[in-house]
Short mmCIF file of C-alpha atoms in Angstrom, two decimals:
data_model
loop_
_atom_site.label_atom_id
_atom_site.label_comp_id
_atom_site.label_asym_id
_atom_site.label_seq_id
_atom_site.Cartn_x
_atom_site.Cartn_y
_atom_site.Cartn_z
CA MET A 1 32.85 2.30 46.15
CA ARG A 2 31.61 5.13 48.22
CA LYS A 3 34.46 7.03 46.66
CA SER A 4 33.74 6.14 42.99
CA ARG A 5 30.05 6.95 43.23
CA PHE A 6 30.90 10.81 43.90
CA THR A 7 33.60 11.05 41.17
CA ALA A 8 31.41 10.58 38.40
CA PRO A 9 29.09 13.51 39.51
CA THR A 10 31.88 15.55 40.59
CA LEU A 11 33.63 15.31 37.29
CA THR A 12 30.41 15.96 35.12
CA ALA A 13 29.85 19.18 37.37
CA VAL A 14 33.31 20.27 37.09
CA LEU A 15 33.41 20.12 33.26
CA VAL A 16 29.96 21.83 32.75
CA GLY A 17 30.92 24.40 35.07
CA ALA A 18 34.23 24.62 33.17
CA TYR A 19 32.48 24.89 29.78
CA PHE A 20 29.98 27.60 30.67
CA ALA A 21 32.75 29.63 32.42
CA ALA A 22 34.86 29.33 29.13
CA THR A 23 31.79 30.50 26.98
CA ALA A 24 30.61 33.27 29.15
CA SER A 25 32.03 35.90 27.20
CA THR A 26 30.93 35.08 23.80
CA PRO A 27 27.68 36.41 22.29
CA THR A 28 24.87 33.98 22.20
CA THR A 29 22.88 35.27 19.37
CA SER A 30 23.39 36.75 15.93
CA ASP A 31 21.06 39.97 15.78
CA ASP A 32 21.30 41.25 12.57
CA ALA A 33 22.41 40.13 9.16
CA THR A 34 25.41 41.93 8.92
CA MET A 35 27.25 39.31 11.51
CA VAL A 36 30.50 37.95 10.49
CA LEU A 37 31.60 34.71 11.83
CA ILE A 38 35.12 34.65 12.76
CA SER A 39 37.14 31.54 13.20
CA ARG A 40 40.62 31.29 15.15
CA ASN A 41 43.56 30.93 12.21
CA GLY A 42 40.93 31.18 9.52
CA GLU A 43 40.49 27.54 9.71
CA LYS A 44 37.90 26.21 12.18
CA ASP A 45 34.68 28.01 12.31
CA TYR A 46 33.50 28.46 15.83
CA GLY A 47 30.22 30.10 15.18
CA SER A 48 29.58 31.80 18.43
CA MET A 49 32.53 34.05 17.75
CA HIS A 50 31.91 37.18 15.70
CA PHE A 51 31.80 40.70 15.59
CA ALA A 52 29.44 42.75 13.09
CA LEU A 53 31.48 44.59 9.98
CA SER A 54 29.10 46.56 7.53
CA GLY A 55 29.83 48.91 4.78
CA ARG A 56 27.75 51.60 3.03
CA SER A 57 27.24 50.84 -0.65
CA VAL A 58 28.76 52.95 -3.11
CA GLN A 59 27.06 54.33 -6.23
CA SER A 60 27.62 56.17 -9.49
CA LEU A 61 30.83 54.29 -10.53
CA TYR A 62 32.35 55.07 -13.82
CA PRO A 63 35.79 54.37 -15.56
CA GLY A 64 38.33 56.31 -13.59
CA ALA A 65 36.09 57.00 -10.51
CA THR A 66 37.09 56.19 -6.81
CA ARG A 67 34.30 55.92 -4.33
CA GLN A 68 34.85 55.59 -0.55
CA MET A 69 33.42 52.91 1.26
CA LYS A 70 32.46 53.63 4.85
CA LEU A 71 32.74 50.91 7.34
CA THR A 72 30.75 50.44 10.54
CA VAL A 73 31.86 47.83 13.35
CA VAL A 74 29.73 46.52 16.15
CA ASN A 75 31.74 44.92 18.95
CA PRO A 76 29.25 42.75 20.63
CA TYR A 77 31.70 41.49 23.36
CA GLY A 78 31.96 42.36 26.68
CA PHE A 79 35.73 43.32 25.80
CA ARG A 80 37.75 45.72 23.81
CA LEU A 81 37.95 44.48 20.19
CA ARG A 82 41.24 45.52 18.63
CA LEU A 83 40.76 45.60 14.76
CA GLN A 84 43.93 45.17 12.87
CA ARG A 85 42.87 44.81 9.42
CA LEU A 86 39.94 45.66 7.07
CA THR A 87 39.75 44.82 3.29
CA GLY A 88 37.27 43.82 0.74
CA LYS A 89 37.20 41.65 -2.40
CA VAL A 90 34.85 41.80 -5.39
CA ILE A 91 33.16 38.54 -5.69
CA THR A 92 30.38 38.89 -8.38
CA SER A 93 28.95 41.07 -10.78
CA SER A 94 25.36 41.19 -12.14
CA ARG A 95 26.51 41.45 -15.88
CA ARG A 96 27.68 38.59 -17.98
CA GLY A 97 30.75 39.77 -19.49
CA CYS A 98 31.90 41.99 -16.75
CA SER A 99 34.12 40.04 -14.59
CA PRO A 100 34.55 40.45 -11.07
CA THR A 101 38.04 41.18 -11.35
CA ALA A 102 40.44 44.02 -10.50
CA ALA A 103 40.51 45.00 -14.15
CA ASN A 104 36.89 46.16 -13.53
CA LEU A 105 36.59 46.96 -10.19
CA ALA A 106 39.71 47.34 -7.69
CA ILE A 107 39.10 47.28 -3.84
CA LYS A 108 42.10 48.58 -2.10
CA GLU A 109 43.24 48.19 1.52
CA TYR A 110 41.59 50.21 4.16
CA ASP A 111 42.56 53.66 4.00
CA GLY A 112 42.92 54.89 7.49
CA LEU A 113 44.40 54.19 10.73
CA LEU A 114 44.71 50.84 11.90
CA PRO A 115 44.71 49.06 14.83
CA VAL A 116 41.67 50.88 16.30
CA THR A 117 40.16 49.77 19.41
CA VAL A 118 36.25 49.21 19.74
CA HIS A 119 34.98 49.37 23.36
CA ALA A 120 32.75 46.72 24.66
CA HIS A 121 29.48 46.57 23.08
CA GLN A 122 29.91 49.56 21.03
CA ARG A 123 29.21 50.72 17.50
CA VAL A 124 32.17 52.60 15.59
CA THR A 125 32.05 54.28 12.26
CA MET A 126 35.38 53.73 11.10
CA ALA A 127 37.33 57.25 10.29
CA GLY A 128 38.88 55.74 7.16
CA SER A 129 37.23 54.05 4.49
CA ILE A 130 38.03 51.43 1.72
CA PRO A 131 38.70 52.91 -1.82
CA VAL A 132 36.71 51.34 -4.44
CA THR A 133 38.00 52.29 -7.85
CA MET A 134 36.89 51.61 -11.47
CA PRO A 135 39.79 51.70 -13.77
CA ARG A 136 39.64 53.49 -16.90
CA SER A 137 40.07 50.77 -18.99
CA ALA A 138 36.99 48.88 -17.26
CA THR A 139 35.00 46.96 -20.10
CA GLU A 140 31.91 48.69 -21.69
CA LYS A 141 29.73 45.66 -20.47
CA CYS A 142 30.00 46.64 -16.91
CA ALA A 143 27.86 49.89 -17.62
CA GLY A 144 24.81 49.57 -15.43
CA SER A 145 26.06 46.53 -13.51
CA ARG A 146 26.14 45.79 -9.88
CA PHE A 147 29.03 44.60 -8.04
CA ILE A 148 28.92 42.35 -4.79
CA ILE A 149 31.99 43.49 -2.41
CA MET A 150 32.67 41.04 0.17
CA LEU A 151 34.10 42.54 3.46
CA SER A 152 36.41 40.83 5.79
CA GLY A 153 38.74 41.92 8.85
CA TRP A 154 40.87 40.92 11.34
CA GLY A 155 41.28 41.77 15.04
CA GLY A 156 41.33 40.42 18.26
CA ARG A 157 40.91 40.98 21.91
CA ALA A 158 42.61 43.94 23.16
CA GLU A 159 44.85 43.57 25.99
CA ARG A 160 43.47 44.53 29.45
CA MET B 1 45.85 3.19 42.81
CA ARG B 2 42.61 3.71 40.73
CA GLN B 3 41.36 6.43 42.94
CA PHE B 4 44.85 8.14 42.30
CA VAL B 5 44.55 7.90 38.67
CA LYS B 6 40.97 9.08 38.47
CA ARG B 7 42.28 12.32 40.40
CA CYS B 8 45.13 12.78 38.06
CA VAL B 9 42.38 12.48 35.15
CA ILE B 10 40.17 15.06 36.66
CA ALA B 11 43.25 17.36 37.67
CA ALA B 12 44.61 16.78 34.07
CA ALA B 13 41.12 17.95 32.62
CA LEU B 14 40.93 21.08 34.85
CA VAL B 15 44.27 22.09 33.78
CA ALA B 16 43.58 21.59 30.12
CA LEU B 17 40.26 23.63 30.39
CA GLY B 18 42.24 26.58 32.28
CA ILE B 19 44.78 26.45 29.11
CA ALA B 20 42.30 26.06 26.54
CA GLY B 21 39.81 29.08 28.21
CA THR B 22 43.32 31.39 28.60
CA ALA B 23 44.29 30.56 24.95
CA MET B 24 41.01 31.31 23.41
CA ALA B 25 40.57 34.62 25.51
CA TYR B 26 43.96 35.91 24.06
CA ALA B 27 43.81 34.56 20.99
CA ASP B 28 43.68 36.54 17.60
CA TRP B 29 40.68 35.75 16.01
CA THR B 30 40.18 36.42 12.40
CA LEU B 31 37.21 36.93 9.99
CA PRO B 32 37.16 34.28 7.28
CA ALA B 33 36.16 34.96 3.88
CA GLY B 34 33.15 36.80 4.93
CA ARG B 35 29.44 36.72 4.89
CA HIS B 36 28.76 40.08 4.79
CA THR B 37 28.68 41.85 1.67
CA VAL B 38 28.26 45.24 -0.06
CA THR B 39 27.08 46.45 -3.23
CA ALA B 40 28.78 49.03 -5.83
CA ASN B 41 26.74 50.37 -8.58
CA VAL B 42 27.65 51.47 -11.85
CA VAL B 43 26.39 53.87 -13.90
CA LYS B 44 24.38 53.28 -17.29
CA MET B 45 25.48 55.35 -20.20
CA PRO B 46 22.74 57.32 -21.22
CA ARG B 47 21.39 57.69 -24.70
CA GLY B 48 22.54 60.19 -26.73
CA THR B 49 20.18 63.59 -27.19
CA ALA B 50 18.90 63.93 -30.76
CA PRO B 51 20.74 66.97 -32.11
CA SER B 52 19.41 70.23 -33.71
CA VAL B 53 20.63 70.88 -37.42
CA ALA B 54 21.05 73.99 -39.47
CA LYS B 55 22.33 74.67 -42.78
CA GLN B 56 25.01 77.08 -43.19
CA ALA B 57 25.87 77.87 -46.71
CA ALA B 58 26.54 74.27 -48.07
CA LYS B 59 27.57 72.75 -44.78
CA ALA B 60 25.46 71.26 -42.04
CA ILE B 61 25.98 72.57 -38.29
CA VAL B 62 24.93 69.87 -35.90
CA SER B 63 24.44 70.95 -32.39
CA TRP B 64 23.43 69.17 -29.04
CA SER B 65 23.44 69.52 -25.26
CA ALA B 66 26.09 68.04 -23.41
CA GLN B 67 25.41 64.74 -21.54
CA GLU B 68 26.78 63.37 -18.06
CA VAL B 69 27.85 60.21 -17.59
CA ALA B 70 27.58 60.72 -13.71
CA PRO B 71 26.52 63.86 -11.93
CA GLY B 72 29.10 66.64 -12.75
CA VAL B 73 31.01 64.18 -14.99
CA ARG B 74 30.64 65.17 -18.66
CA MET B 75 31.30 62.85 -21.57
CA ASP B 76 34.70 63.22 -23.24
CA HIS B 77 33.65 62.48 -26.79
CA TYR B 78 30.50 62.34 -29.03
CA ILE B 79 30.11 60.31 -32.34
CA VAL B 80 28.13 62.18 -34.58
CA MET B 81 26.57 60.49 -37.74
CA ALA B 82 25.05 61.68 -40.58
CA HIS B 83 22.48 59.33 -42.14
CA SER B 84 21.48 59.51 -45.73
CA THR B 85 17.97 59.31 -46.26
CA GLU B 86 17.77 58.97 -50.04
CA ASP B 87 16.31 56.17 -51.88
CA ARG B 88 19.96 55.27 -52.67
CA PRO B 89 21.54 56.22 -49.38
CA LEU B 90 25.00 57.56 -49.25
CA ARG B 91 27.50 55.96 -47.11
CA ASP B 92 26.89 57.56 -43.48
CA VAL B 93 29.16 60.31 -42.52
CA ILE B 94 31.07 60.03 -38.84
CA HIS B 95 32.81 62.38 -37.04
CA THR B 96 34.10 61.68 -33.48
CA ILE B 97 34.71 64.66 -31.61
CA ALA B 98 36.03 65.62 -28.24
CA ALA B 99 33.80 67.26 -25.93
CA THR B 100 34.44 71.03 -25.25
CA GLY B 101 33.24 70.67 -21.59
CA GLY B 102 30.68 73.43 -22.33
CA ASP B 103 26.72 72.80 -21.94
CA SER B 104 26.39 72.46 -25.57
CA GLU B 105 28.75 70.72 -28.25
CA SER B 106 28.49 71.26 -32.02
CA VAL B 107 30.37 70.19 -35.25
CA SER B 108 29.85 70.96 -38.83
CA PHE B 109 29.89 68.75 -41.75
CA ALA B 110 31.70 70.30 -44.85
CA ALA B 111 30.04 70.75 -48.01
CA ALA B 112 31.70 68.02 -49.56
CA GLU B 113 30.40 65.52 -47.32
CA VAL B 114 26.87 66.32 -47.52
CA ALA B 115 26.63 67.50 -50.93
CA GLY B 116 23.87 65.86 -53.10
CA GLY B 117 22.17 64.23 -50.43
CA ARG B 118 19.44 64.35 -47.65
CA TRP B 119 20.73 63.59 -44.21
CA VAL B 120 19.68 63.02 -40.76
CA TRP B 121 21.83 63.01 -37.87
CA THR B 122 22.27 61.08 -34.46
CA ILE B 123 24.30 61.46 -31.58
CA VAL B 124 26.14 58.45 -29.61
CA PRO B 125 27.64 59.82 -26.41
CA LYS B 126 31.21 58.32 -25.36
CA PHE B 127 33.24 58.13 -22.10
CA ARG B 128 36.41 56.42 -21.95
CA LEU B 129 35.93 52.91 -23.57
CA TRP B 130 32.12 53.22 -22.97
CA THR B 131 29.72 53.94 -25.57
CA GLY B 132 25.92 55.04 -25.12
CA ALA B 133 23.25 54.19 -27.43
CA GLU B 134 22.54 56.24 -30.60
CA SER B 135 20.15 59.18 -30.01
CA GLY B 136 16.91 59.86 -31.92
CA LYS B 137 17.33 61.24 -35.53
CA SER B 138 17.35 65.17 -36.04
CA ARG B 139 15.26 66.62 -38.97
CA GLY B 140 16.17 66.15 -42.19
CA LEU B 141 18.46 68.72 -44.59
CA THR B 142 18.81 68.41 -48.13
CA PHE B 143 21.99 69.61 -49.94
CA PRO B 144 22.60 70.35 -53.51
CA GLU B 145 24.82 68.36 -55.72
CA VAL B 146 28.58 69.08 -55.35
CA SER B 147 28.61 70.41 -59.08
CA ALA B 148 26.35 73.41 -57.90
CA VAL B 149 28.76 74.49 -54.92
CA PRO B 150 32.05 74.45 -56.52
CA ALA B 151 33.74 77.11 -54.83
CA LEU B 152 33.10 75.27 -51.52
CA ALA B 153 35.84 72.49 -52.06
CA VAL B 154 38.19 75.50 -51.29
CA GLU B 155 37.55 75.32 -47.64
CA ALA B 156 40.46 76.22 -45.62
CA ASN B 157 41.77 73.39 -43.46
CA ALA B 158 38.26 71.45 -44.04
CA ILE B 159 37.30 68.46 -41.89
CA PRO B 160 38.48 65.43 -44.19
CA PRO B 161 35.55 63.13 -45.01
CA ALA B 162 34.89 61.78 -41.73
CA THR B 163 34.68 57.96 -41.81
CA HIS B 164 37.16 57.75 -39.12
CA PRO B 165 35.74 57.35 -35.76
CA GLY B 166 38.40 58.48 -33.19
CA SER B 167 39.30 61.11 -35.35
CA ASP B 168 39.30 64.28 -33.22
CA LYS B 169 39.96 66.62 -35.81
CA SER B 170 36.82 68.54 -36.11
CA THR B 171 37.09 69.76 -32.85
CA ASP B 172 40.48 71.56 -33.37
CA PRO B 173 39.47 75.17 -33.30
CA THR B 174 41.50 75.80 -36.76
CA ALA B 175 40.17 72.38 -38.31
CA ASP B 176 37.03 73.85 -39.68
CA LEU B 177 37.50 77.42 -40.28
CA THR B 178 35.77 78.32 -43.65
CA VAL B 179 34.61 81.73 -44.72
CA SER B 180 30.88 81.68 -46.00
CA PRO B 181 30.50 82.88 -49.60
CA THR B 182 27.06 84.26 -48.83
CA ALA B 183 28.13 85.90 -45.73
CA PRO B 184 25.80 88.95 -45.76
CA THR B 185 22.81 86.68 -46.00
CA GLU B 186 24.08 84.01 -43.72
CA ALA B 187 24.43 86.29 -40.79
CA SER B 188 20.76 85.93 -39.80
CA THR B 189 20.63 82.29 -40.15
CA THR B 190 23.63 81.41 -37.83
CA PRO B 191 22.13 78.83 -35.05
CA ALA B 192 22.56 80.63 -31.69
CA ALA B 193 23.43 77.17 -30.15
CA THR B 194 26.61 76.65 -31.87
CA SER B 195 28.78 77.77 -29.31
CA THR B 196 32.10 75.52 -30.17
CA PRO B 197 35.17 77.42 -31.66
CA ALA B 198 34.67 74.92 -34.66
CA LEU B 199 32.01 76.93 -36.14
CA GLU B 200 32.47 79.06 -39.15
CA ALA B 201 32.97 82.57 -38.69
CA THR B 202 30.15 83.79 -40.20
CA PRO B 203 30.05 87.80 -39.79
CA SER B 204 27.03 87.70 -37.54
CA PRO B 205 27.08 91.09 -35.58
CA SER B 206 26.73 89.31 -32.26
CA GLU B 207 29.53 86.71 -32.86
CA THR B 208 33.38 87.35 -32.35
CA VAL B 209 35.98 86.39 -34.87
CA SER B 210 38.98 85.38 -33.97
CA PRO B 211 42.30 86.03 -36.02
CA ALA B 212 42.47 82.86 -37.24
CA GLU B 213 39.04 83.17 -39.01
CA SER B 214 40.04 86.30 -41.13
CA ALA B 215 40.98 84.08 -43.92
CA PRO B 216 40.44 85.74 -47.41
CA PRO B 217 36.80 85.32 -48.27
CA GLU B 218 36.12 82.89 -51.11
CA PRO B 219 34.07 84.31 -54.05
CA PRO B 220 30.62 84.29 -53.70
CA SER B 221 29.78 81.29 -56.04
CA ALA B 222 27.95 79.08 -53.85
CA THR B 223 24.39 78.47 -54.48
CA GLY B 224 23.43 79.73 -51.00
CA GLU B 225 20.95 76.66 -49.88
CA SER B 226 20.25 78.70 -47.01
CA SER B 227 17.05 80.10 -47.11
CA PRO B 228 16.07 80.92 -43.25
CA ALA B 229 13.40 78.29 -43.37
CA ALA B 230 15.84 75.67 -43.95
CA ALA B 231 18.74 76.80 -42.08
CA ARG B 232 17.11 77.03 -38.67
CA GLU B 233 16.89 74.32 -36.09
#
């Protein structure tokens, strides 16, 4: 009876302590709108695990033009982050008749050296960029439109 | 026995937490279909610039400033349209010309195209498959009937009646070579802004005449609707 009386509190304390130990390295707040949640294996959203990825808008696109989208990565963690892939995808267009497809706006893979290591709590403007190209055959209905490009990336904790 | 089971459960939980924590620490974390977006803005096609027009012999010379689709990138084609302003309007005459890349562009409308009508001109810029809005109208010019300018039908390599948007023949330097039948009087009425090689070889002292333009002159039989007041734009 005496032993069982201490077992439950001990077990609870151990579990709580283990929980805090396991989550101590994750950031606790999302401090800007550029935060992107990450998930393990791309399936389950853990919510608190993320790093910031932002891009600079591109201007003056026209048929045949290619613009380079510069990217900035912020590592909010206390460990080094190893970026392995950065990419973008057109998701919407502001004009009806101007479909958000590669026929009207093509987003290519990140043009630069990868992987890149971002040190703990560091903001890095990537040396490379993501090429954004409007094909020569883009439909006329895309004139004056605004495309929304979704950025995403893959990375992991750098080896110690 | 129960005590042993409890200890085993605690030990298993601790081991599981340790394994899970280690796995999380070294796991490859991936970004899902993202939450962060960036915009890409596309230029608008500009409206055409209203052209200036001038009469040269029985032909119309239309000129306008080059336009850009984006800073430093000029239009590649222009659609030049002649609209009849008669009570019974004639059919529009349309030339699609390739841009020369210069600061200004020009094209001539042959006498046969404009004879017997009063016309105004508009410009539509083109870039690849994109077309801008039509410009405002130029001032009007009136041309005499075809019967009044019989000799002008003999223009060498004249532009065919340009009702074919997409035909770029009018920009061929040799496509529009004619010799003004009233050259001496036309010299003072040649518009200065027409800098493309499509212009006629009016023997103005300030102009250079290419070898191709030294075709034998036509007899001066044109009516010469070329009063300076009407020809200048």
